[in-house]
mmCIF file of C-alpha atoms in Angstrom:
data_model
loop_
_atom_site.group_PDB
_atom_site.id
_atom_site.type_symbol
_atom_site.label_atom_id
_atom_site.label_comp_id
_atom_site.label_asym_id
_atom_site.label_seq_id
_atom_site.Cartn_x
_atom_site.Cartn_y
_atom_site.Cartn_z
ATOM 1 C CA MET A 18 -56.432 -52.385 57.732
ATOM 2 C CA LYS A 19 -54.568 -49.094 57.449
ATOM 3 C CA ALA A 20 -54.578 -47.492 54.004
ATOM 4 C CA TYR A 21 -53.511 -44.187 52.454
ATOM 5 C CA VAL A 22 -56.362 -42.913 50.306
ATOM 6 C CA HIS A 23 -57.652 -40.043 48.241
ATOM 7 C CA GLU A 24 -60.915 -38.980 49.852
ATOM 8 C CA GLY A 25 -62.760 -35.758 49.137
ATOM 9 C CA ASN A 26 -60.007 -33.349 48.158
ATOM 10 C CA ASP A 27 -57.309 -34.773 50.428
ATOM 11 C CA TYR A 28 -54.885 -37.648 50.871
ATOM 12 C CA VAL A 29 -55.439 -39.268 54.286
ATOM 13 C CA LEU A 30 -54.421 -42.332 56.293
ATOM 14 C CA THR A 31 -57.538 -44.222 57.296
ATOM 15 C CA GLU A 32 -59.007 -47.650 58.068
ATOM 16 C CA ARG A 33 -60.399 -49.769 55.244
ATOM 17 C CA PRO A 34 -61.965 -53.247 55.336
ATOM 18 C CA VAL A 35 -59.875 -56.219 54.216
ATOM 19 C CA ARG A 36 -61.422 -57.736 51.080
ATOM 20 C CA ARG A 37 -61.727 -61.523 50.862
ATOM 21 C CA CYS A 38 -60.510 -63.307 47.757
ATOM 22 C CA GLY A 39 -62.679 -63.975 44.757
ATOM 23 C CA SER A 40 -62.412 -67.189 42.773
ATOM 24 C CA HIS A 41 -59.159 -66.342 40.965
ATOM 25 C CA GLU A 42 -57.740 -63.781 43.389
ATOM 26 C CA VAL A 43 -54.977 -63.711 45.980
ATOM 27 C CA ARG A 44 -54.630 -61.506 49.033
ATOM 28 C CA VAL A 45 -51.126 -60.194 49.617
ATOM 29 C CA ARG A 46 -49.863 -58.981 52.987
ATOM 30 C CA LEU A 47 -47.807 -56.037 51.754
ATOM 31 C CA HIS A 48 -44.420 -55.360 53.321
ATOM 32 C CA ALA A 49 -43.493 -52.352 51.178
ATOM 33 C CA ALA A 50 -44.825 -50.140 48.393
ATOM 34 C CA SER A 51 -43.187 -47.462 46.270
ATOM 35 C CA LEU A 52 -44.343 -44.107 44.965
ATOM 36 C CA ASN A 53 -44.634 -43.059 41.340
ATOM 37 C CA ARG A 54 -45.269 -39.647 39.870
ATOM 38 C CA ARG A 55 -48.771 -40.694 38.814
ATOM 39 C CA ASP A 56 -49.710 -40.838 42.517
ATOM 40 C CA LEU A 57 -49.346 -37.055 42.624
ATOM 41 C CA TYR A 58 -51.927 -36.579 39.876
ATOM 42 C CA ILE A 59 -54.748 -38.564 41.493
ATOM 43 C CA LYS A 60 -56.163 -35.570 43.354
ATOM 44 C CA ASN A 61 -56.679 -33.568 40.161
ATOM 45 C CA ARG A 62 -58.004 -36.508 38.174
ATOM 46 C CA ARG A 63 -60.572 -37.477 40.840
ATOM 47 C CA GLN A 64 -61.950 -34.044 41.690
ATOM 48 C CA GLY A 65 -65.451 -34.490 43.021
ATOM 49 C CA ALA A 66 -65.172 -38.276 43.427
ATOM 50 C CA SER A 67 -67.566 -39.508 46.118
ATOM 51 C CA THR A 68 -65.674 -42.682 47.101
ATOM 52 C CA ALA A 69 -62.257 -43.178 48.697
ATOM 53 C CA LEU A 70 -59.472 -44.679 46.580
ATOM 54 C CA ILE A 71 -56.366 -46.429 47.922
ATOM 55 C CA LEU A 72 -53.342 -44.970 46.153
ATOM 56 C CA GLY A 73 -50.290 -46.853 44.908
ATOM 57 C CA SER A 74 -49.261 -48.963 41.933
ATOM 58 C CA ASP A 75 -46.203 -50.849 43.231
ATOM 59 C CA GLY A 76 -45.790 -53.241 46.126
ATOM 60 C CA ALA A 77 -44.308 -56.495 47.387
ATOM 61 C CA GLY A 78 -45.427 -58.930 50.048
ATOM 62 C CA THR A 79 -46.479 -62.432 51.057
ATOM 63 C CA ILE A 80 -49.628 -64.206 49.876
ATOM 64 C CA GLU A 81 -51.845 -64.885 52.890
ATOM 65 C CA GLU A 82 -55.033 -66.118 51.190
ATOM 66 C CA VAL A 83 -55.889 -67.643 47.799
ATOM 67 C CA GLY A 84 -59.235 -67.999 46.059
ATOM 68 C CA PRO A 85 -60.726 -71.475 45.488
ATOM 69 C CA ASN A 86 -59.707 -71.635 41.816
ATOM 70 C CA VAL A 87 -56.224 -70.118 42.052
ATOM 71 C CA THR A 88 -53.639 -72.346 40.341
ATOM 72 C CA ARG A 89 -50.456 -70.261 40.094
ATOM 73 C CA TRP A 90 -49.845 -69.457 43.761
ATOM 74 C CA GLN A 91 -50.116 -70.722 47.312
ATOM 75 C CA VAL A 92 -50.144 -69.184 50.773
ATOM 76 C CA GLY A 93 -46.643 -68.094 51.761
ATOM 77 C CA ASP A 94 -45.407 -67.216 48.265
ATOM 78 C CA GLU A 95 -43.455 -63.954 48.118
ATOM 79 C CA VAL A 96 -44.578 -61.752 45.233
ATOM 80 C CA ILE A 97 -44.414 -58.343 43.634
ATOM 81 C CA ILE A 98 -47.512 -56.625 42.302
ATOM 82 C CA ASN A 99 -47.829 -56.134 38.537
ATOM 83 C CA PRO A 100 -49.655 -52.792 38.143
ATOM 84 C CA SER A 101 -50.330 -53.246 34.414
ATOM 85 C CA LEU A 102 -53.895 -54.528 34.508
ATOM 86 C CA ARG A 103 -55.161 -56.910 31.806
ATOM 87 C CA TRP A 104 -52.209 -56.397 29.404
ATOM 88 C CA TYR A 105 -50.457 -59.741 29.227
ATOM 89 C CA THR A 106 -48.537 -60.078 25.938
ATOM 90 C CA GLN A 107 -46.491 -57.692 23.817
ATOM 91 C CA SER A 108 -48.447 -55.535 21.389
ATOM 92 C CA GLU A 109 -47.933 -52.195 19.663
ATOM 93 C CA ALA A 110 -50.393 -50.563 22.052
ATOM 94 C CA ALA A 111 -52.244 -51.527 25.222
ATOM 95 C CA PRO A 112 -55.654 -53.260 24.919
ATOM 96 C CA ALA A 113 -58.833 -51.231 25.303
ATOM 97 C CA ASP A 114 -59.570 -52.528 28.824
ATOM 98 C CA TYR A 115 -56.075 -51.803 30.138
ATOM 99 C CA ASP A 116 -55.638 -49.750 33.324
ATOM 100 C CA ILE A 117 -52.895 -49.047 35.848
ATOM 101 C CA LEU A 118 -53.398 -50.177 39.432
ATOM 102 C CA GLY A 119 -54.084 -47.347 41.852
ATOM 103 C CA MET A 120 -56.775 -45.601 39.786
ATOM 104 C CA PRO A 121 -59.504 -46.589 39.151
ATOM 105 C CA ASP A 122 -58.786 -49.791 41.148
ATOM 106 C CA ASP A 123 -57.593 -49.651 44.770
ATOM 107 C CA GLY A 124 -53.809 -49.758 44.986
ATOM 108 C CA THR A 125 -50.895 -50.742 47.193
ATOM 109 C CA PHE A 126 -50.613 -48.046 49.876
ATOM 110 C CA ALA A 127 -52.256 -50.365 52.384
ATOM 111 C CA GLU A 128 -51.484 -53.299 54.639
ATOM 112 C CA THR A 129 -53.041 -55.775 52.195
ATOM 113 C CA ILE A 130 -54.248 -55.929 48.613
ATOM 114 C CA THR A 131 -56.624 -58.438 47.025
ATOM 115 C CA ILE A 132 -55.905 -58.838 43.333
ATOM 116 C CA SER A 133 -56.140 -61.273 40.403
ATOM 117 C CA GLU A 134 -53.618 -64.111 40.497
ATOM 118 C CA GLU A 135 -52.524 -62.928 37.031
ATOM 119 C CA GLN A 136 -51.257 -59.651 38.517
ATOM 120 C CA VAL A 137 -48.428 -60.918 40.702
ATOM 121 C CA GLU A 138 -44.926 -62.212 39.943
ATOM 122 C CA PRO A 139 -42.239 -63.848 42.131
ATOM 123 C CA THR A 140 -39.907 -61.561 44.051
ATOM 124 C CA LEU A 141 -36.208 -61.447 43.176
ATOM 125 C CA SER A 142 -34.171 -63.226 45.841
ATOM 126 C CA HIS A 143 -31.194 -60.850 45.700
ATOM 127 C CA LEU A 144 -33.370 -57.863 46.614
ATOM 128 C CA THR A 145 -34.939 -56.614 49.860
ATOM 129 C CA TRP A 146 -38.666 -56.061 50.293
ATOM 130 C CA GLU A 147 -38.174 -52.343 49.706
ATOM 131 C CA GLU A 148 -36.229 -53.007 46.508
ATOM 132 C CA ASN A 149 -38.743 -55.570 45.227
ATOM 133 C CA ALA A 150 -41.540 -53.082 45.878
ATOM 134 C CA SER A 151 -39.742 -50.555 43.657
ATOM 135 C CA LEU A 152 -39.403 -52.744 40.584
ATOM 136 C CA ALA A 153 -42.554 -52.974 38.565
ATOM 137 C CA LEU A 154 -44.017 -49.719 37.257
ATOM 138 C CA ALA A 155 -40.800 -47.758 36.770
ATOM 139 C CA GLY A 156 -38.772 -50.753 35.655
ATOM 140 C CA MET A 157 -41.217 -52.134 33.108
ATOM 141 C CA THR A 158 -41.920 -48.635 31.757
ATOM 142 C CA GLY A 159 -38.215 -48.056 31.221
ATOM 143 C CA TYR A 160 -37.717 -51.519 29.740
ATOM 144 C CA ARG A 161 -40.440 -51.057 27.129
ATOM 145 C CA ALA A 162 -39.237 -47.574 26.167
ATOM 146 C CA LEU A 163 -35.578 -48.572 25.939
ATOM 147 C CA VAL A 164 -35.670 -52.181 24.734
ATOM 148 C CA THR A 165 -39.028 -52.918 23.081
ATOM 149 C CA LYS A 166 -39.570 -49.526 21.458
ATOM 150 C CA GLY A 167 -36.042 -48.103 21.424
ATOM 151 C CA GLN A 168 -34.419 -51.367 20.297
ATOM 152 C CA VAL A 169 -31.224 -50.431 22.138
ATOM 153 C CA THR A 170 -28.019 -52.292 21.194
ATOM 154 C CA GLU A 171 -24.336 -52.093 22.056
ATOM 155 C CA GLU A 172 -23.927 -49.889 18.969
ATOM 156 C CA ASP A 173 -26.048 -47.106 20.485
ATOM 157 C CA THR A 174 -25.179 -43.991 22.405
ATOM 158 C CA VAL A 175 -28.325 -43.342 24.436
ATOM 159 C CA PHE A 176 -29.261 -39.936 25.853
ATOM 160 C CA ILE A 177 -31.681 -39.954 28.795
ATOM 161 C CA PRO A 178 -32.555 -36.382 29.896
ATOM 162 C CA GLY A 179 -33.439 -36.099 33.587
ATOM 163 C CA GLY A 180 -31.527 -39.094 34.869
ATOM 164 C CA SER A 181 -32.533 -39.044 38.543
ATOM 165 C CA SER A 182 -36.111 -40.323 38.182
ATOM 166 C CA GLY A 183 -36.979 -43.889 39.123
ATOM 167 C CA VAL A 184 -37.525 -44.887 35.490
ATOM 168 C CA ALA A 185 -34.311 -43.224 34.324
ATOM 169 C CA THR A 186 -32.171 -44.942 36.957
ATOM 170 C CA TYR A 187 -33.427 -48.297 35.651
ATOM 171 C CA MET A 188 -32.808 -47.339 32.015
ATOM 172 C CA ILE A 189 -29.243 -46.254 32.737
ATOM 173 C CA GLN A 190 -28.478 -49.621 34.336
ATOM 174 C CA ILE A 191 -30.239 -51.627 31.617
ATOM 175 C CA ALA A 192 -28.570 -49.747 28.774
ATOM 176 C CA LYS A 193 -25.143 -50.253 30.349
ATOM 177 C CA ALA A 194 -25.846 -53.954 30.950
ATOM 178 C CA LEU A 195 -26.731 -54.325 27.253
ATOM 179 C CA GLY A 196 -23.509 -52.632 26.187
ATOM 180 C CA ALA A 197 -24.699 -49.165 25.141
ATOM 181 C CA ARG A 198 -22.955 -45.878 25.919
ATOM 182 C CA VAL A 199 -25.142 -43.724 28.192
ATOM 183 C CA VAL A 200 -25.433 -39.947 28.441
ATOM 184 C CA THR A 201 -27.820 -38.330 30.902
ATOM 185 C CA SER A 202 -28.457 -34.978 32.596
ATOM 186 C CA SER A 203 -29.500 -33.303 35.831
ATOM 187 C CA ARG A 204 -29.776 -29.745 37.131
ATOM 188 C CA ASP A 205 -28.425 -30.791 40.524
ATOM 189 C CA ALA A 206 -24.652 -31.129 41.033
ATOM 190 C CA GLU A 207 -24.971 -33.841 43.689
ATOM 191 C CA LYS A 208 -27.320 -35.863 41.498
ATOM 192 C CA ARG A 209 -24.841 -35.577 38.623
ATOM 193 C CA LYS A 210 -22.225 -37.216 40.852
ATOM 194 C CA GLN A 211 -24.684 -39.975 41.761
ATOM 195 C CA LEU A 212 -25.467 -40.596 38.083
ATOM 196 C CA LYS A 213 -21.780 -41.075 37.338
ATOM 197 C CA THR A 214 -21.566 -43.550 40.208
ATOM 198 C CA LEU A 215 -24.612 -45.372 38.814
ATOM 199 C CA GLY A 216 -22.724 -45.961 35.568
ATOM 200 C CA ALA A 217 -23.538 -43.131 33.164
ATOM 201 C CA ASP A 218 -20.612 -42.427 30.824
ATOM 202 C CA LEU A 219 -21.328 -38.703 30.543
ATOM 203 C CA VAL A 220 -23.564 -36.508 32.706
ATOM 204 C CA LEU A 221 -24.610 -33.036 31.552
ATOM 205 C CA ASP A 222 -25.895 -30.063 33.468
ATOM 206 C CA THR A 223 -29.447 -29.755 32.129
ATOM 207 C CA ALA A 224 -28.972 -25.984 31.811
ATOM 208 C CA GLU A 225 -25.849 -26.129 29.626
ATOM 209 C CA ASP A 226 -25.810 -26.054 25.823
ATOM 210 C CA TRP A 227 -26.371 -29.662 24.798
ATOM 211 C CA GLY A 228 -25.139 -29.110 21.262
ATOM 212 C CA THR A 229 -21.770 -27.913 22.540
ATOM 213 C CA ALA A 230 -21.541 -30.532 25.278
ATOM 214 C CA LEU A 231 -22.355 -33.371 22.859
ATOM 215 C CA LYS A 232 -20.353 -32.225 19.829
ATOM 216 C CA ASN A 233 -18.088 -35.273 20.130
ATOM 217 C CA GLU A 234 -20.960 -37.725 20.713
ATOM 218 C CA THR A 235 -23.165 -39.499 18.181
ATOM 219 C CA ILE A 236 -26.558 -39.761 19.878
ATOM 220 C CA THR A 237 -28.495 -42.509 18.101
ATOM 221 C CA LEU A 238 -31.292 -42.935 20.654
ATOM 222 C CA VAL A 239 -32.994 -40.495 23.029
ATOM 223 C CA ILE A 240 -35.471 -41.640 25.691
ATOM 224 C CA ASP A 241 -37.392 -38.589 26.917
ATOM 225 C CA SER A 242 -40.101 -38.241 29.548
ATOM 226 C CA VAL A 243 -39.749 -34.533 30.314
ATOM 227 C CA GLY A 244 -41.914 -33.182 27.504
ATOM 228 C CA ARG A 245 -41.934 -29.649 26.186
ATOM 229 C CA ALA A 246 -38.873 -28.478 28.137
ATOM 230 C CA THR A 247 -36.562 -30.995 26.444
ATOM 231 C CA PHE A 248 -38.381 -32.282 23.336
ATOM 232 C CA ASN A 249 -36.778 -30.027 20.714
ATOM 233 C CA ARG A 250 -33.456 -29.936 22.532
ATOM 234 C CA SER A 251 -33.451 -33.735 22.317
ATOM 235 C CA LEU A 252 -34.199 -33.709 18.580
ATOM 236 C CA GLU A 253 -31.442 -31.168 17.964
ATOM 237 C CA VAL A 254 -28.746 -33.468 19.388
ATOM 238 C CA LEU A 255 -30.183 -36.660 17.866
ATOM 239 C CA GLU A 256 -28.174 -38.089 14.979
ATOM 240 C CA ARG A 257 -29.655 -38.157 11.468
ATOM 241 C CA GLY A 258 -31.705 -41.338 11.249
ATOM 242 C CA GLY A 259 -31.881 -41.595 15.032
ATOM 243 C CA ARG A 260 -34.927 -42.391 17.130
ATOM 244 C CA LEU A 261 -36.596 -40.473 19.928
ATOM 245 C CA VAL A 262 -38.802 -42.481 22.294
ATOM 246 C CA VAL A 263 -41.248 -40.420 24.371
ATOM 247 C CA PHE A 264 -42.946 -42.011 27.378
ATOM 248 C CA GLY A 265 -43.936 -39.022 29.506
ATOM 249 C CA ALA A 266 -44.453 -35.275 29.735
ATOM 250 C CA THR A 267 -43.660 -34.017 33.217
ATOM 251 C CA THR A 268 -43.512 -30.495 31.787
ATOM 252 C CA GLU A 269 -46.186 -29.347 29.321
ATOM 253 C CA ASP A 270 -47.792 -31.829 26.930
ATOM 254 C CA THR A 271 -47.804 -29.733 23.743
ATOM 255 C CA VAL A 272 -44.705 -29.103 21.603
ATOM 256 C CA GLU A 273 -43.791 -27.319 18.378
ATOM 257 C CA LEU A 274 -41.964 -29.321 15.720
ATOM 258 C CA ASP A 275 -39.884 -28.106 12.773
ATOM 259 C CA LEU A 276 -41.204 -30.660 10.306
ATOM 260 C CA ARG A 277 -38.751 -29.867 7.525
ATOM 261 C CA THR A 278 -35.690 -30.431 9.707
ATOM 262 C CA PHE A 279 -37.337 -33.537 11.143
ATOM 263 C CA PHE A 280 -38.015 -35.239 7.832
ATOM 264 C CA TYR A 281 -34.736 -34.103 6.256
ATOM 265 C CA ASN A 282 -32.933 -35.790 9.140
ATOM 266 C CA GLN A 283 -35.157 -38.881 8.740
ATOM 267 C CA GLN A 284 -35.544 -39.199 12.482
ATOM 268 C CA ARG A 285 -38.211 -41.298 14.170
ATOM 269 C CA ILE A 286 -40.443 -40.292 17.086
ATOM 270 C CA ILE A 287 -41.908 -43.285 18.919
ATOM 271 C CA GLY A 288 -44.513 -43.254 21.670
ATOM 272 C CA SER A 289 -44.336 -45.656 24.598
ATOM 273 C CA THR A 290 -46.334 -46.123 27.772
ATOM 274 C CA MET A 291 -46.065 -48.577 30.649
ATOM 275 C CA ALA A 292 -45.617 -52.244 29.533
ATOM 276 C CA CYS A 293 -47.293 -55.649 29.535
ATOM 277 C CA ARG A 294 -46.769 -58.671 31.807
ATOM 278 C CA GLU A 295 -44.476 -60.313 29.264
ATOM 279 C CA GLU A 296 -42.198 -57.255 29.311
ATOM 280 C CA LEU A 297 -42.273 -57.132 33.113
ATOM 281 C CA GLN A 298 -41.101 -60.743 33.177
ATOM 282 C CA GLN A 299 -38.319 -59.950 30.697
ATOM 283 C CA PHE A 300 -37.268 -56.973 32.806
ATOM 284 C CA LEU A 301 -37.208 -59.074 35.982
ATOM 285 C CA HIS A 302 -35.100 -61.719 34.216
ATOM 286 C CA LEU A 303 -32.616 -59.047 33.163
ATOM 287 C CA MET A 304 -32.448 -57.633 36.703
ATOM 288 C CA LYS A 305 -31.719 -61.127 38.018
ATOM 289 C CA GLN A 306 -29.251 -62.014 35.242
ATOM 290 C CA TYR A 307 -27.094 -58.932 35.824
ATOM 291 C CA GLU A 308 -27.864 -58.685 39.569
ATOM 292 C CA LEU A 309 -29.033 -55.111 39.125
ATOM 293 C CA LYS A 310 -30.645 -53.240 42.002
ATOM 294 C CA PRO A 311 -33.224 -50.458 42.190
ATOM 295 C CA VAL A 312 -31.939 -47.081 43.321
ATOM 296 C CA LEU A 313 -33.723 -46.221 46.567
ATOM 297 C CA ASP A 314 -33.907 -42.610 47.670
ATOM 298 C CA CYS A 315 -35.533 -42.983 51.084
ATOM 299 C CA VAL A 316 -37.971 -45.113 53.068
ATOM 300 C CA TYR A 317 -40.958 -43.885 55.104
ATOM 301 C CA PRO A 318 -43.452 -45.830 57.243
ATOM 302 C CA LEU A 319 -46.986 -45.894 55.841
ATOM 303 C CA GLN A 320 -48.024 -43.471 58.588
ATOM 304 C CA GLU A 321 -45.729 -40.848 56.999
ATOM 305 C CA ALA A 322 -47.014 -41.286 53.446
ATOM 306 C CA SER A 323 -47.830 -37.579 53.168
ATOM 307 C CA ALA A 324 -44.173 -36.687 53.804
ATOM 308 C CA ALA A 325 -43.127 -39.195 51.146
ATOM 309 C CA MET A 326 -45.548 -37.644 48.666
ATOM 310 C CA GLU A 327 -44.191 -34.190 49.435
ATOM 311 C CA ARG A 328 -40.624 -35.321 48.744
ATOM 312 C CA LEU A 329 -41.685 -36.704 45.363
ATOM 313 C CA GLU A 330 -43.716 -33.606 44.519
ATOM 314 C CA HIS A 331 -40.700 -31.359 45.094
ATOM 315 C CA SER A 332 -38.489 -33.614 42.918
ATOM 316 C CA GLU A 333 -36.021 -33.951 45.771
ATOM 317 C CA GLN A 334 -35.500 -37.675 45.238
ATOM 318 C CA PHE A 335 -32.792 -39.631 43.457
ATOM 319 C CA GLY A 336 -34.420 -42.946 42.587
ATOM 320 C CA LYS A 337 -37.441 -44.458 44.302
ATOM 321 C CA VAL A 338 -39.329 -43.293 47.401
ATOM 322 C CA VAL A 339 -40.643 -46.252 49.406
ATOM 323 C CA LEU A 340 -43.272 -46.921 52.084
ATOM 324 C CA THR A 341 -43.036 -49.794 54.574
ATOM 325 C CA MET A 342 -46.057 -51.402 56.216
ATOM 326 C CA ASN A 343 -44.448 -53.080 59.244
#
């Protein structure tokens, strides 16, 4: 089968053997897969690795083989891949043996994937293959940060800096569906227009003074994945007693914190990462209930995976970048 892998110091399209199913595994004929920012970091994290690794955490397809002891699925079932490995029920933190599909395990940028029957869920019937393939990692990450950790309600005004990422586009839709007011930001004028169309109530230019722009807003919840570039700016506009959920650091990881102002304001900083199967199922139910759709930026054939990676690396996208296998 064709697969897009990290091998040596490069990403390459190559041929890989199709793996037969183990006792409790299914093999999925993938129709589409989507990119996530973590795919860009594989090269640095696997420097010197002697074996090839198939990239990709998200995908959707049709089950074409089941292991002898599989009970949940049958050949022909249409499924999405759950990339959150071995984390099944809600907990304050992931279990010790938790991993994300696509490193160290082979991922979804291939024509097939063989995976535990516990790691797939039914597709949503109102979505295309490309849309179903874009759901899991970004959607469940946003759901946990916003709903499980952030405890968003209709009483909240939520600020989501950097609104054009895949995760952020889900959070904007979820927060609006649950009745919250949503503020977001982007440096790009065209993306700001798209964010308004998506449903954001107020969209800031990332470069403007947030304190001035938000003087008439009461920001009770901030969901931030940018890191150092926005961390203190986010705290400065957060209401006294508000909560800041951090689930990423696309800029630098380390920050400085004015502790006195922080504890005087009695704010809360909450960490969040990925999500469990239970939260994925809750997210999928919400997407179905409100008939929400992923925001797709563009679609490439698997043979053009390098071009798709380049688009993501340059942060040109609005929403999800997708690969198709057909």
